[in-house]
Amino acid sequence: METLVVGGISLMLVIYLFAAMIWPEKF
């Protein structure tokens, strides 16, 4: 269960960084 939480957090961070690279004006 802990690995699922850590995986979800890392996935959210990767998506956030990816979005920041695509739309820098929104962040």
PDB file of N, CA and C in Angstrom:
ATOM      1  N   MET A   1       0.830  -1.203   0.000  1.00  0.00           N
ATOM      2  CA  MET A   1       0.000   0.000   0.000  1.00  0.00           C
ATOM      3  C   MET A   1       0.866   1.255   0.000  1.00  0.00           C
ATOM      4  N   GLU A   2       1.971   1.206   0.738  1.00  0.00           N
ATOM      5  CA  GLU A   2       2.855   2.370   0.769  1.00  0.00           C
ATOM      6  C   GLU A   2       3.472   2.623  -0.609  1.00  0.00           C
ATOM      7  N   THR A   3       3.797   1.541  -1.320  1.00  0.00           N
ATOM      8  CA  THR A   3       4.391   1.716  -2.646  1.00  0.00           C
ATOM      9  C   THR A   3       3.374   2.353  -3.592  1.00  0.00           C
ATOM     10  N   LEU A   4       2.100   2.053  -3.406  1.00  0.00           N
ATOM     11  CA  LEU A   4       1.066   2.640  -4.256  1.00  0.00           C
ATOM     12  C   LEU A   4       0.973   4.144  -4.021  1.00  0.00           C
ATOM     13  N   VAL A   5       1.062   4.537  -2.753  1.00  0.00           N
ATOM     14  CA  VAL A   5       1.005   5.968  -2.421  1.00  0.00           C
ATOM     15  C   VAL A   5       2.220   6.691  -2.994  1.00  0.00           C
ATOM     16  N   VAL A   6       3.409   6.105  -2.802  1.00  0.00           N
ATOM     17  CA  VAL A   6       4.634   6.725  -3.320  1.00  0.00           C
ATOM     18  C   VAL A   6       4.583   6.808  -4.841  1.00  0.00           C
ATOM     19  N   GLY A   7       4.079   5.771  -5.483  1.00  0.00           N
ATOM     20  CA  GLY A   7       3.973   5.764  -6.943  1.00  0.00           C
ATOM     21  C   GLY A   7       3.010   6.836  -7.430  1.00  0.00           C
ATOM     22  N   GLY A   8       1.901   7.011  -6.699  1.00  0.00           N
ATOM     23  CA  GLY A   8       0.922   8.022  -7.097  1.00  0.00           C
ATOM     24  C   GLY A   8       1.493   9.426  -6.959  1.00  0.00           C
ATOM     25  N   ILE A   9       2.237   9.651  -5.873  1.00  0.00           N
ATOM     26  CA  ILE A   9       2.840  10.975  -5.655  1.00  0.00           C
ATOM     27  C   ILE A   9       3.889  11.265  -6.729  1.00  0.00           C
ATOM     28  N   SER A  10       4.733  10.269  -7.036  1.00  0.00           N
ATOM     29  CA  SER A  10       5.766  10.494  -8.060  1.00  0.00           C
ATOM     30  C   SER A  10       5.117  10.710  -9.423  1.00  0.00           C
ATOM     31  N   LEU A  11       4.024   9.997  -9.692  1.00  0.00           N
ATOM     32  CA  LEU A  11       3.339  10.166 -10.976  1.00  0.00           C
ATOM     33  C   LEU A  11       2.772  11.579 -11.080  1.00  0.00           C
ATOM     34  N   MET A  12       2.199  12.085  -9.983  1.00  0.00           N
ATOM     35  CA  MET A  12       1.656  13.440  -9.991  1.00  0.00           C
ATOM     36  C   MET A  12       2.767  14.465 -10.196  1.00  0.00           C
ATOM     37  N   LEU A  13       3.929  14.226  -9.574  1.00  0.00           N
ATOM     38  CA  LEU A  13       5.051  15.158  -9.727  1.00  0.00           C
ATOM     39  C   LEU A  13       5.547  15.156 -11.168  1.00  0.00           C
ATOM     40  N   VAL A  14       5.627  13.976 -11.783  1.00  0.00           N
ATOM     41  CA  VAL A  14       6.086  13.881 -13.176  1.00  0.00           C
ATOM     42  C   VAL A  14       5.113  14.607 -14.094  1.00  0.00           C
ATOM     43  N   ILE A  15       3.805  14.411 -13.873  1.00  0.00           N
ATOM     44  CA  ILE A  15       2.801  15.079 -14.707  1.00  0.00           C
ATOM     45  C   ILE A  15       2.876  16.597 -14.518  1.00  0.00           C
ATOM     46  N   TYR A  16       3.085  17.029 -13.251  1.00  0.00           N
ATOM     47  CA  TYR A  16       3.168  18.465 -12.970  1.00  0.00           C
ATOM     48  C   TYR A  16       4.373  19.078 -13.683  1.00  0.00           C
ATOM     49  N   LEU A  17       5.522  18.401 -13.609  1.00  0.00           N
ATOM     50  CA  LEU A  17       6.724  18.918 -14.275  1.00  0.00           C
ATOM     51  C   LEU A  17       6.543  18.911 -15.788  1.00  0.00           C
ATOM     52  N   PHE A  18       5.893  17.870 -16.311  1.00  0.00           N
ATOM     53  CA  PHE A  18       5.656  17.781 -17.754  1.00  0.00           C
ATOM     54  C   PHE A  18       4.756  18.921 -18.218  1.00  0.00           C
ATOM     55  N   ALA A  19       3.698  19.208 -17.431  1.00  0.00           N
ATOM     56  CA  ALA A  19       2.778  20.297 -17.780  1.00  0.00           C
ATOM     57  C   ALA A  19       3.502  21.644 -17.681  1.00  0.00           C
ATOM     58  N   ALA A  20       4.376  21.787 -16.686  1.00  0.00           N
ATOM     59  CA  ALA A  20       5.108  23.049 -16.519  1.00  0.00           C
ATOM     60  C   ALA A  20       6.037  23.296 -17.707  1.00  0.00           C
ATOM     61  N   MET A  21       6.541  22.213 -18.287  1.00  0.00           N
ATOM     62  CA  MET A  21       7.422  22.362 -19.449  1.00  0.00           C
ATOM     63  C   MET A  21       6.616  22.742 -20.690  1.00  0.00           C
ATOM     64  N   ILE A  22       5.374  22.255 -20.779  1.00  0.00           N
ATOM     65  CA  ILE A  22       4.542  22.539 -21.952  1.00  0.00           C
ATOM     66  C   ILE A  22       3.884  23.907 -21.844  1.00  0.00           C
ATOM     67  N   TRP A  23       3.335  24.206 -20.652  1.00  0.00           N
ATOM     68  CA  TRP A  23       2.653  25.491 -20.451  1.00  0.00           C
ATOM     69  C   TRP A  23       3.337  26.282 -19.344  1.00  0.00           C
ATOM     70  N   PRO A  24       4.511  26.855 -19.598  1.00  0.00           N
ATOM     71  CA  PRO A  24       5.237  27.592 -18.551  1.00  0.00           C
ATOM     72  C   PRO A  24       4.502  28.863 -18.113  1.00  0.00           C
ATOM     73  N   GLU A  25       3.638  29.399 -18.960  1.00  0.00           N
ATOM     74  CA  GLU A  25       2.946  30.640 -18.595  1.00  0.00           C
ATOM     75  C   GLU A  25       1.859  30.387 -17.555  1.00  0.00           C
ATOM     76  N   LYS A  26       1.455  29.121 -17.371  1.00  0.00           N
ATOM     77  CA  LYS A  26       0.400  28.824 -16.396  1.00  0.00           C
ATOM     78  C   LYS A  26       0.976  28.551 -15.006  1.00  0.00           C
ATOM     79  N   PHE A  27       2.294  28.424 -14.910  1.00  0.00           N
ATOM     80  CA  PHE A  27       2.873  28.067 -13.602  1.00  0.00           C
ATOM     81  C   PHE A  27       3.758  29.195 -13.089  1.00  0.00           C
TER      82      PHE A  27
END
